[in-house]
Amino acid sequence: MSNLNQRCEKILSILTHESGYVSLKRLSEKTGVSRRSIYYDICKINEWLEEHDIQELEPERGKGIFISAGDKEKILDALDEKEYEEYYQFLPSERVKLVICSVIHSRRPVYIEQLMDLCHVSRNTVFGDIRVAIQRLHEYSLELNYESKCGYYLTGDPIQIRALFILYYEELRPLCASGLIPFLNRSSVQEYYDRLCALKDELGIEYVEGSLDALALLLPIMYQSTDKLEFAGLKRTELFESMEYQMVCKYFPDLREEEQIYLSLHLLGSRLSVATEEIFEKRSDQSVYVITKALVTEFEKTACITFTDKDELERALFLHLRASMYRYQYGIQFGNPMCEDIMREYPHLFEITKYVSAYLGKMIGLPIPDSEVAYLALHFGAFLKPTEGTQSHLRILIVCTNGVSTGNMLKYEVKNLLPNAEITGVTAASALTDIQQECDLIISTVKIHSIVPVLVVHPILTEEDRIYILSNSLVNNRRSAGAFEELFDMMKKYVDSSQHENLRKDISQYLEQMAAPADSLTGRKNCGITELLDASRVCVFEEPLTWADAVYRTGEMLIRNASITKSYLDAIVSQIMYYGPYMFITEHVVLAHAKPEDGVNRRDLSLAVCKEPVQFPKQRIAKVIFVLSAEDNEKHLQILNDILNFAKEEGNLLALEQASGIGEILGLFRSRLKR
């Protein structure tokens, strides 16, 4: 059973002793760490809560975390009974990363006893962690080998091995900062770290937090390594002329040239201003294009959506991936200052993108860090089609300095918030000319001077930003005017023409009273599986069925609830017949869906558990079938996250198969999803 470190205990203490919601900002201020660290701690706390059968913490957008009185009492009781150890007990996921980093960092093979001492667990537990580590390494074409009377060591591409070390070190860094991992302590490589800091100061460049620590820890390996490092497509002449390479030669003159190149690439790769083509030959556009197409297709399949502007999305994503490929290859920590905001404001979009990014990671041979997942989420989010308005009244220009993907995401958010407005474009502040001819209002992420009214907001809209926009008098007047005309046109036919003027006054007074910010409609109600599934939407198939019959019978429950028409199920069957069984999200789970225009009336979900496995085309076997009807590209994302989180645990699927009835099935979702 995992223990909690002091900071996790402090977070729980704050949450249990304060009434109402506690914001992540407040937790960050109280503990003195970043909100990203708070998210990391919440994951550890949730694992501890799960072990004690207590409701997990779920931050709510714009509010924070709320714990019921009953759960507070359970938490305090569990903390009272907690046995305090002399050491921190690592989570299983942390131990696996520790094992891999330890073997990479060691200058000689590592004995099982060393891993036991490092992780503070038994021999059998370490063997279990090693099995998981071997499986994880296989995904990246690396091997964990064992030699009798010698120990464990790693083989494979040395650059990929180092990239994995850097990525895992970044995830373990909060533990390193607490002094819980002795071999990853900066003090052991202080000389190298000081040299890197001096190099950084001379260049006058700031690097992603933690990147210099990781490089300092790698430098002993770099000095002793005899591995041949391959730098495919590198323009050596351009690299040798760079200030980074010259500074590396100055501060690390005794490194081999290959290692000097490797270190220089990391320093160059952390700079926003350096384009890939400046130091690498142009990659095969075809290979990047194939990856881009596959990633977009995987997102559509996973998120149950279809991008209407797919070509435009693929072009934007292609340019991003082409510039990022060599950073992936070397495990360079590029950083993303908006990562925490994206995780907070778009949790479902982020989680689905992370799920899809695992597919990208397998294609390129390395895991994708959260900072990069956040950038990809911005690209996908910017092309989710918002609900269309009936008319365009207010003309709005988006001004953003953080890149096209951020600007497009802001455009998407504003369009969702003000569906009747016309978004005239996305531009940089430096490109503003003749504004009054182009727009009535500017929504900008940076302060600018303009004769047109300007609303300054965060690049990732917060709830306060949404209220701020909707409270603006210009926005309110246009919204009220549109609502006024719609109401007047609808009601005047029932009123004598002599009373039309009085009717206008009454409607106007009513809308003025309703124009307060509190009616801002900023809440985009999302619900998950447990809010949708009930006995009318769940069935158990005892008898053998064809795959088409299984889909129709699962979907019939949604037809009875008037959520879809039969044409929706016809579309699903046609797609599977044409494209094959692409709707499988795990080995035995099908998530059947089609487009909203194929017959969706409203968002809904049905589930069938097949006691007799159903054979789909290409010998795919289904034991669980979901039919999802999505009315747009966003409102079903929490449902989708619930399905993915539930389905990825084999124990959950086994429990579904063994469930004795519909009531037990519904109870499984409530207990396993903690709702």
PDB file of N, CA, C and O in Angstrom, residues 103-164:
ATOM      1  N   VAL A 103      19.102   1.703 -14.266  1.00  0.00           N
ATOM      2  CA  VAL A 103      19.929   0.878 -15.158  1.00  0.00           C
ATOM      3  C   VAL A 103      20.625   1.745 -16.195  1.00  0.00           C
ATOM      4  O   VAL A 103      21.794   1.526 -16.528  1.00  0.00           O
ATOM      5  N   ILE A 104      19.926   2.760 -16.716  1.00  0.00           N
ATOM      6  CA  ILE A 104      20.547   3.658 -17.705  1.00  0.00           C
ATOM      7  C   ILE A 104      21.676   4.455 -17.066  1.00  0.00           C
ATOM      8  O   ILE A 104      22.759   4.605 -17.638  1.00  0.00           O
ATOM      9  N   HIS A 105      21.439   4.963 -15.857  1.00  0.00           N
ATOM     10  CA  HIS A 105      22.390   5.872 -15.225  1.00  0.00           C
ATOM     11  C   HIS A 105      23.622   5.153 -14.692  1.00  0.00           C
ATOM     12  O   HIS A 105      24.710   5.742 -14.602  1.00  0.00           O
ATOM     13  N   SER A 106      23.465   3.894 -14.322  1.00  0.00           N
ATOM     14  CA  SER A 106      24.587   3.162 -13.736  1.00  0.00           C
ATOM     15  C   SER A 106      25.688   2.932 -14.768  1.00  0.00           C
ATOM     16  O   SER A 106      25.423   2.703 -15.950  1.00  0.00           O
ATOM     17  N   ARG A 107      26.905   2.966 -14.309  1.00  0.00           N
ATOM     18  CA  ARG A 107      28.036   2.752 -15.216  1.00  0.00           C
ATOM     19  C   ARG A 107      28.398   1.278 -15.314  1.00  0.00           C
ATOM     20  O   ARG A 107      29.328   0.899 -15.999  1.00  0.00           O
ATOM     21  N   ARG A 108      27.689   0.444 -14.617  1.00  0.00           N
ATOM     22  CA  ARG A 108      27.889  -1.013 -14.679  1.00  0.00           C
ATOM     23  C   ARG A 108      26.545  -1.682 -14.458  1.00  0.00           C
ATOM     24  O   ARG A 108      25.601  -1.025 -14.006  1.00  0.00           O
ATOM     25  N   PRO A 109      26.403  -2.987 -14.778  1.00  0.00           N
ATOM     26  CA  PRO A 109      25.126  -3.672 -14.577  1.00  0.00           C
ATOM     27  C   PRO A 109      24.625  -3.551 -13.140  1.00  0.00           C
ATOM     28  O   PRO A 109      25.411  -3.442 -12.196  1.00  0.00           O
ATOM     29  N   VAL A 110      23.298  -3.578 -12.989  1.00  0.00           N
ATOM     30  CA  VAL A 110      22.668  -3.353 -11.694  1.00  0.00           C
ATOM     31  C   VAL A 110      22.123  -4.672 -11.145  1.00  0.00           C
ATOM     32  O   VAL A 110      21.418  -5.406 -11.841  1.00  0.00           O
ATOM     33  N   TYR A 111      22.454  -4.976  -9.893  1.00  0.00           N
ATOM     34  CA  TYR A 111      21.971  -6.192  -9.238  1.00  0.00           C
ATOM     35  C   TYR A 111      20.537  -6.001  -8.750  1.00  0.00           C
ATOM     36  O   TYR A 111      20.098  -4.887  -8.451  1.00  0.00           O
ATOM     37  N   ILE A 112      19.836  -7.118  -8.602  1.00  0.00           N
ATOM     38  CA  ILE A 112      18.468  -7.078  -8.099  1.00  0.00           C
ATOM     39  C   ILE A 112      18.417  -6.482  -6.698  1.00  0.00           C
ATOM     40  O   ILE A 112      17.488  -5.753  -6.344  1.00  0.00           O
ATOM     41  N   GLU A 113      19.443  -6.750  -5.884  1.00  0.00           N
ATOM     42  CA  GLU A 113      19.485  -6.223  -4.520  1.00  0.00           C
ATOM     43  C   GLU A 113      19.574  -4.695  -4.521  1.00  0.00           C
ATOM     44  O   GLU A 113      19.004  -4.033  -3.640  1.00  0.00           O
ATOM     45  N   GLN A 114      20.278  -4.136  -5.509  1.00  0.00           N
ATOM     46  CA  GLN A 114      20.365  -2.678  -5.597  1.00  0.00           C
ATOM     47  C   GLN A 114      18.996  -2.061  -5.904  1.00  0.00           C
ATOM     48  O   GLN A 114      18.642  -1.015  -5.367  1.00  0.00           O
ATOM     49  N   LEU A 115      18.245  -2.731  -6.759  1.00  0.00           N
ATOM     50  CA  LEU A 115      16.913  -2.238  -7.097  1.00  0.00           C
ATOM     51  C   LEU A 115      15.967  -2.376  -5.911  1.00  0.00           C
ATOM     52  O   LEU A 115      15.098  -1.524  -5.692  1.00  0.00           O
ATOM     53  N   MET A 116      16.127  -3.446  -5.128  1.00  0.00           N
ATOM     54  CA  MET A 116      15.313  -3.613  -3.919  1.00  0.00           C
ATOM     55  C   MET A 116      15.579  -2.473  -2.938  1.00  0.00           C
ATOM     56  O   MET A 116      14.649  -1.899  -2.364  1.00  0.00           O
ATOM     57  N   ASP A 117      16.865  -2.136  -2.743  1.00  0.00           N
ATOM     58  CA  ASP A 117      17.224  -1.046  -1.826  1.00  0.00           C
ATOM     59  C   ASP A 117      16.715   0.295  -2.345  1.00  0.00           C
ATOM     60  O   ASP A 117      16.261   1.148  -1.571  1.00  0.00           O
ATOM     61  N   LEU A 118      16.798   0.477  -3.642  1.00  0.00           N
ATOM     62  CA  LEU A 118      16.381   1.744  -4.243  1.00  0.00           C
ATOM     63  C   LEU A 118      14.875   1.962  -4.102  1.00  0.00           C
ATOM     64  O   LEU A 118      14.421   3.052  -3.737  1.00  0.00           O
ATOM     65  N   CYS A 119      14.087   0.919  -4.362  1.00  0.00           N
ATOM     66  CA  CYS A 119      12.627   1.044  -4.378  1.00  0.00           C
ATOM     67  C   CYS A 119      11.980   0.690  -3.048  1.00  0.00           C
ATOM     68  O   CYS A 119      10.764   0.869  -2.878  1.00  0.00           O
ATOM     69  N   HIS A 120      12.766   0.152  -2.095  1.00  0.00           N
ATOM     70  CA  HIS A 120      12.251  -0.225  -0.773  1.00  0.00           C
ATOM     71  C   HIS A 120      11.133  -1.262  -0.874  1.00  0.00           C
ATOM     72  O   HIS A 120      10.099  -1.145  -0.203  1.00  0.00           O
ATOM     73  N   VAL A 121      11.330  -2.269  -1.711  1.00  0.00           N
ATOM     74  CA  VAL A 121      10.324  -3.323  -1.867  1.00  0.00           C
ATOM     75  C   VAL A 121      11.011  -4.683  -1.877  1.00  0.00           C
ATOM     76  O   VAL A 121      12.237  -4.780  -1.926  1.00  0.00           O
ATOM     77  N   SER A 122      10.199  -5.730  -1.853  1.00  0.00           N
ATOM     78  CA  SER A 122      10.727  -7.091  -1.807  1.00  0.00           C
ATOM     79  C   SER A 122      11.265  -7.529  -3.160  1.00  0.00           C
ATOM     80  O   SER A 122      11.021  -6.892  -4.192  1.00  0.00           O
ATOM     81  N   ARG A 123      11.962  -8.663  -3.152  1.00  0.00           N
ATOM     82  CA  ARG A 123      12.516  -9.220  -4.384  1.00  0.00           C
ATOM     83  C   ARG A 123      11.401  -9.519  -5.399  1.00  0.00           C
ATOM     84  O   ARG A 123      11.525  -9.197  -6.584  1.00  0.00           O
ATOM     85  N   ASN A 124      10.299 -10.131  -4.931  1.00  0.00           N
ATOM     86  CA  ASN A 124       9.203 -10.471  -5.838  1.00  0.00           C
ATOM     87  C   ASN A 124       8.576  -9.228  -6.465  1.00  0.00           C
ATOM     88  O   ASN A 124       8.197  -9.226  -7.636  1.00  0.00           O
ATOM     89  N   THR A 125       8.460  -8.169  -5.658  1.00  0.00           N
ATOM     90  CA  THR A 125       7.894  -6.925  -6.192  1.00  0.00           C
ATOM     91  C   THR A 125       8.796  -6.336  -7.261  1.00  0.00           C
ATOM     92  O   THR A 125       8.315  -5.872  -8.310  1.00  0.00           O
ATOM     93  N   VAL A 126      10.105  -6.365  -7.032  1.00  0.00           N
ATOM     94  CA  VAL A 126      11.044  -5.855  -8.039  1.00  0.00           C
ATOM     95  C   VAL A 126      10.956  -6.678  -9.315  1.00  0.00           C
ATOM     96  O   VAL A 126      10.980  -6.138 -10.427  1.00  0.00           O
ATOM     97  N   PHE A 127      10.850  -8.005  -9.184  1.00  0.00           N
ATOM     98  CA  PHE A 127      10.723  -8.846 -10.373  1.00  0.00           C
ATOM     99  C   PHE A 127       9.468  -8.460 -11.165  1.00  0.00           C
ATOM    100  O   PHE A 127       9.485  -8.431 -12.402  1.00  0.00           O
ATOM    101  N   GLY A 128       8.383  -8.170 -10.451  1.00  0.00           N
ATOM    102  CA  GLY A 128       7.166  -7.716 -11.128  1.00  0.00           C
ATOM    103  C   GLY A 128       7.388  -6.400 -11.855  1.00  0.00           C
ATOM    104  O   GLY A 128       6.943  -6.220 -12.990  1.00  0.00           O
ATOM    105  N   ASP A 129       8.104  -5.461 -11.203  1.00  0.00           N
ATOM    106  CA  ASP A 129       8.410  -4.179 -11.838  1.00  0.00           C
ATOM    107  C   ASP A 129       9.295  -4.365 -13.064  1.00  0.00           C
ATOM    108  O   ASP A 129       9.139  -3.679 -14.081  1.00  0.00           O
ATOM    109  N   ILE A 130      10.243  -5.300 -12.971  1.00  0.00           N
ATOM    110  CA  ILE A 130      11.149  -5.556 -14.096  1.00  0.00           C
ATOM    111  C   ILE A 130      10.372  -6.099 -15.293  1.00  0.00           C
ATOM    112  O   ILE A 130      10.640  -5.724 -16.446  1.00  0.00           O
ATOM    113  N   ARG A 131       9.389  -6.962 -15.036  1.00  0.00           N
ATOM    114  CA  ARG A 131       8.577  -7.489 -16.141  1.00  0.00           C
ATOM    115  C   ARG A 131       7.838  -6.360 -16.856  1.00  0.00           C
ATOM    116  O   ARG A 131       7.754  -6.335 -18.085  1.00  0.00           O
ATOM    117  N   VAL A 132       7.294  -5.426 -16.070  1.00  0.00           N
ATOM    118  CA  VAL A 132       6.613  -4.274 -16.680  1.00  0.00           C
ATOM    119  C   VAL A 132       7.614  -3.415 -17.449  1.00  0.00           C
ATOM    120  O   VAL A 132       7.332  -2.940 -18.557  1.00  0.00           O
ATOM    121  N   ALA A 133       8.807  -3.206 -16.867  1.00  0.00           N
ATOM    122  CA  ALA A 133       9.843  -2.396 -17.522  1.00  0.00           C
ATOM    123  C   ALA A 133      10.269  -3.018 -18.852  1.00  0.00           C
ATOM    124  O   ALA A 133      10.446  -2.309 -19.851  1.00  0.00           O
ATOM    125  N   ILE A 134      10.409  -4.346 -18.884  1.00  0.00           N
ATOM    126  CA  ILE A 134      10.793  -5.034 -20.120  1.00  0.00           C
ATOM    127  C   ILE A 134       9.742  -4.794 -21.199  1.00  0.00           C
ATOM    128  O   ILE A 134      10.072  -4.495 -22.356  1.00  0.00           O
ATOM    129  N   GLN A 135       8.475  -4.922 -20.818  1.00  0.00           N
ATOM    130  CA  GLN A 135       7.384  -4.693 -21.771  1.00  0.00           C
ATOM    131  C   GLN A 135       7.395  -3.246 -22.266  1.00  0.00           C
ATOM    132  O   GLN A 135       7.223  -2.988 -23.464  1.00  0.00           O
ATOM    133  N   ARG A 136       7.588  -2.300 -21.361  1.00  0.00           N
ATOM    134  CA  ARG A 136       7.635  -0.884 -21.727  1.00  0.00           C
ATOM    135  C   ARG A 136       8.791  -0.603 -22.691  1.00  0.00           C
ATOM    136  O   ARG A 136       8.630   0.116 -23.688  1.00  0.00           O
ATOM    137  N   LEU A 137       9.959  -1.179 -22.404  1.00  0.00           N
ATOM    138  CA  LEU A 137      11.134  -0.952 -23.245  1.00  0.00           C
ATOM    139  C   LEU A 137      10.979  -1.559 -24.629  1.00  0.00           C
ATOM    140  O   LEU A 137      11.471  -1.013 -25.618  1.00  0.00           O
ATOM    141  N   HIS A 138      10.277  -2.700 -24.710  1.00  0.00           N
ATOM    142  CA  HIS A 138      10.058  -3.338 -26.014  1.00  0.00           C
ATOM    143  C   HIS A 138       9.314  -2.399 -26.955  1.00  0.00           C
ATOM    144  O   HIS A 138       9.535  -2.433 -28.175  1.00  0.00           O
ATOM    145  N   GLU A 139       8.422  -1.567 -26.394  1.00  0.00           N
ATOM    146  CA  GLU A 139       7.654  -0.633 -27.227  1.00  0.00           C
ATOM    147  C   GLU A 139       8.567   0.362 -27.929  1.00  0.00           C
ATOM    148  O   GLU A 139       8.188   0.941 -28.946  1.00  0.00           O
ATOM    149  N   TYR A 140       9.763   0.561 -27.377  1.00  0.00           N
ATOM    150  CA  TYR A 140      10.697   1.530 -27.956  1.00  0.00           C
ATOM    151  C   TYR A 140      11.963   0.859 -28.471  1.00  0.00           C
ATOM    152  O   TYR A 140      13.027   1.483 -28.558  1.00  0.00           O
ATOM    153  N   SER A 141      11.838  -0.445 -28.817  1.00  0.00           N
ATOM    154  CA  SER A 141      12.932  -1.215 -29.433  1.00  0.00           C
ATOM    155  C   SER A 141      14.183  -1.250 -28.562  1.00  0.00           C
ATOM    156  O   SER A 141      15.305  -1.239 -29.070  1.00  0.00           O
ATOM    157  N   LEU A 142      13.997  -1.277 -27.246  1.00  0.00           N
ATOM    158  CA  LEU A 142      15.108  -1.383 -26.306  1.00  0.00           C
ATOM    159  C   LEU A 142      14.960  -2.682 -25.520  1.00  0.00           C
ATOM    160  O   LEU A 142      13.854  -3.179 -25.315  1.00  0.00           O
ATOM    161  N   GLU A 143      16.087  -3.240 -25.073  1.00  0.00           N
ATOM    162  CA  GLU A 143      16.076  -4.520 -24.368  1.00  0.00           C
ATOM    163  C   GLU A 143      16.712  -4.384 -22.983  1.00  0.00           C
ATOM    164  O   GLU A 143      17.786  -3.778 -22.839  1.00  0.00           O
ATOM    165  N   LEU A 144      16.049  -4.943 -21.977  1.00  0.00           N
ATOM    166  CA  LEU A 144      16.626  -5.052 -20.640  1.00  0.00           C
ATOM    167  C   LEU A 144      17.147  -6.476 -20.494  1.00  0.00           C
ATOM    168  O   LEU A 144      16.376  -7.433 -20.481  1.00  0.00           O
ATOM    169  N   ASN A 145      18.451  -6.607 -20.406  1.00  0.00           N
ATOM    170  CA  ASN A 145      19.095  -7.918 -20.377  1.00  0.00           C
ATOM    171  C   ASN A 145      19.614  -8.229 -18.983  1.00  0.00           C
ATOM    172  O   ASN A 145      19.883  -7.323 -18.183  1.00  0.00           O
ATOM    173  N   TYR A 146      19.783  -9.531 -18.717  1.00  0.00           N
ATOM    174  CA  TYR A 146      20.342  -9.972 -17.433  1.00  0.00           C
ATOM    175  C   TYR A 146      21.485 -10.940 -17.681  1.00  0.00           C
ATOM    176  O   TYR A 146      21.381 -11.855 -18.504  1.00  0.00           O
ATOM    177  N   GLU A 147      22.589 -10.734 -16.979  1.00  0.00           N
ATOM    178  CA  GLU A 147      23.734 -11.629 -17.052  1.00  0.00           C
ATOM    179  C   GLU A 147      24.028 -12.163 -15.655  1.00  0.00           C
ATOM    180  O   GLU A 147      24.144 -11.396 -14.696  1.00  0.00           O
ATOM    181  N   SER A 148      24.078 -13.479 -15.538  1.00  0.00           N
ATOM    182  CA  SER A 148      24.287 -14.119 -14.240  1.00  0.00           C
ATOM    183  C   SER A 148      25.547 -13.600 -13.565  1.00  0.00           C
ATOM    184  O   SER A 148      26.591 -13.421 -14.204  1.00  0.00           O
ATOM    185  N   LYS A 149      25.420 -13.336 -12.277  1.00  0.00           N
ATOM    186  CA  LYS A 149      26.513 -12.841 -11.442  1.00  0.00           C
ATOM    187  C   LYS A 149      27.027 -11.472 -11.900  1.00  0.00           C
ATOM    188  O   LYS A 149      28.129 -11.072 -11.550  1.00  0.00           O
ATOM    189  N   CYS A 150      26.215 -10.821 -12.692  1.00  0.00           N
ATOM    190  CA  CYS A 150      26.625  -9.494 -13.177  1.00  0.00           C
ATOM    191  C   CYS A 150      25.505  -8.480 -12.921  1.00  0.00           C
ATOM    192  O   CYS A 150      25.705  -7.503 -12.221  1.00  0.00           O
ATOM    193  N   GLY A 151      24.301  -8.747 -13.460  1.00  0.00           N
ATOM    194  CA  GLY A 151      23.176  -7.857 -13.210  1.00  0.00           C
ATOM    195  C   GLY A 151      22.448  -7.463 -14.478  1.00  0.00           C
ATOM    196  O   GLY A 151      22.642  -8.064 -15.544  1.00  0.00           O
ATOM    197  N   TYR A 152      21.606  -6.416 -14.377  1.00  0.00           N
ATOM    198  CA  TYR A 152      20.778  -5.954 -15.485  1.00  0.00           C
ATOM    199  C   TYR A 152      21.463  -4.804 -16.222  1.00  0.00           C
ATOM    200  O   TYR A 152      22.076  -3.924 -15.611  1.00  0.00           O
ATOM    201  N   TYR A 153      21.338  -4.841 -17.541  1.00  0.00           N
ATOM    202  CA  TYR A 153      21.877  -3.757 -18.362  1.00  0.00           C
ATOM    203  C   TYR A 153      20.981  -3.586 -19.586  1.00  0.00           C
ATOM    204  O   TYR A 153      20.189  -4.474 -19.937  1.00  0.00           O
ATOM    205  N   LEU A 154      21.103  -2.431 -20.241  1.00  0.00           N
ATOM    206  CA  LEU A 154      20.207  -2.054 -21.329  1.00  0.00           C
ATOM    207  C   LEU A 154      20.953  -2.059 -22.656  1.00  0.00           C
ATOM    208  O   LEU A 154      22.124  -1.657 -22.727  1.00  0.00           O
ATOM    209  N   THR A 155      20.300  -2.530 -23.718  1.00  0.00           N
ATOM    210  CA  THR A 155      20.886  -2.490 -25.062  1.00  0.00           C
ATOM    211  C   THR A 155      19.883  -1.854 -26.021  1.00  0.00           C
ATOM    212  O   THR A 155      18.667  -1.927 -25.822  1.00  0.00           O
ATOM    213  N   GLY A 156      20.416  -1.255 -27.070  1.00  0.00           N
ATOM    214  CA  GLY A 156      19.578  -0.599 -28.073  1.00  0.00           C
ATOM    215  C   GLY A 156      20.241   0.686 -28.533  1.00  0.00           C
ATOM    216  O   GLY A 156      21.396   0.984 -28.185  1.00  0.00           O
ATOM    217  N   ASP A 157      19.540   1.462 -29.310  1.00  0.00           N
ATOM    218  CA  ASP A 157      20.052   2.736 -29.816  1.00  0.00           C
ATOM    219  C   ASP A 157      20.412   3.644 -28.641  1.00  0.00           C
ATOM    220  O   ASP A 157      19.536   4.008 -27.841  1.00  0.00           O
ATOM    221  N   PRO A 158      21.694   4.042 -28.491  1.00  0.00           N
ATOM    222  CA  PRO A 158      22.094   4.848 -27.331  1.00  0.00           C
ATOM    223  C   PRO A 158      21.383   6.196 -27.250  1.00  0.00           C
ATOM    224  O   PRO A 158      21.114   6.693 -26.148  1.00  0.00           O
ATOM    225  N   ILE A 159      21.053   6.787 -28.386  1.00  0.00           N
ATOM    226  CA  ILE A 159      20.343   8.072 -28.362  1.00  0.00           C
ATOM    227  C   ILE A 159      18.932   7.882 -27.828  1.00  0.00           C
ATOM    228  O   ILE A 159      18.429   8.690 -27.040  1.00  0.00           O
ATOM    229  N   GLN A 160      18.295   6.761 -28.223  1.00  0.00           N
ATOM    230  CA  GLN A 160      16.946   6.500 -27.725  1.00  0.00           C
ATOM    231  C   GLN A 160      16.966   6.178 -26.229  1.00  0.00           C
ATOM    232  O   GLN A 160      16.054   6.560 -25.490  1.00  0.00           O
ATOM    233  N   ILE A 161      18.008   5.475 -25.787  1.00  0.00           N
ATOM    234  CA  ILE A 161      18.134   5.174 -24.359  1.00  0.00           C
ATOM    235  C   ILE A 161      18.234   6.464 -23.557  1.00  0.00           C
ATOM    236  O   ILE A 161      17.567   6.639 -22.531  1.00  0.00           O
ATOM    237  N   ARG A 162      19.044   7.384 -24.027  1.00  0.00           N
ATOM    238  CA  ARG A 162      19.195   8.664 -23.321  1.00  0.00           C
ATOM    239  C   ARG A 162      17.900   9.482 -23.367  1.00  0.00           C
ATOM    240  O   ARG A 162      17.540  10.148 -22.393  1.00  0.00           O
ATOM    241  N   ALA A 163      17.217   9.444 -24.521  1.00  0.00           N
ATOM    242  CA  ALA A 163      15.959  10.183 -24.646  1.00  0.00           C
ATOM    243  C   ALA A 163      14.943   9.684 -23.623  1.00  0.00           C
ATOM    244  O   ALA A 163      14.233  10.470 -22.989  1.00  0.00           O
ATOM    245  N   LEU A 164      14.895   8.370 -23.442  1.00  0.00           N
ATOM    246  CA  LEU A 164      13.969   7.796 -22.468  1.00  0.00           C
ATOM    247  C   LEU A 164      14.343   8.229 -21.054  1.00  0.00           C
ATOM    248  O   LEU A 164      13.480   8.522 -20.223  1.00  0.00           O
TER     249      LEU A 164
END
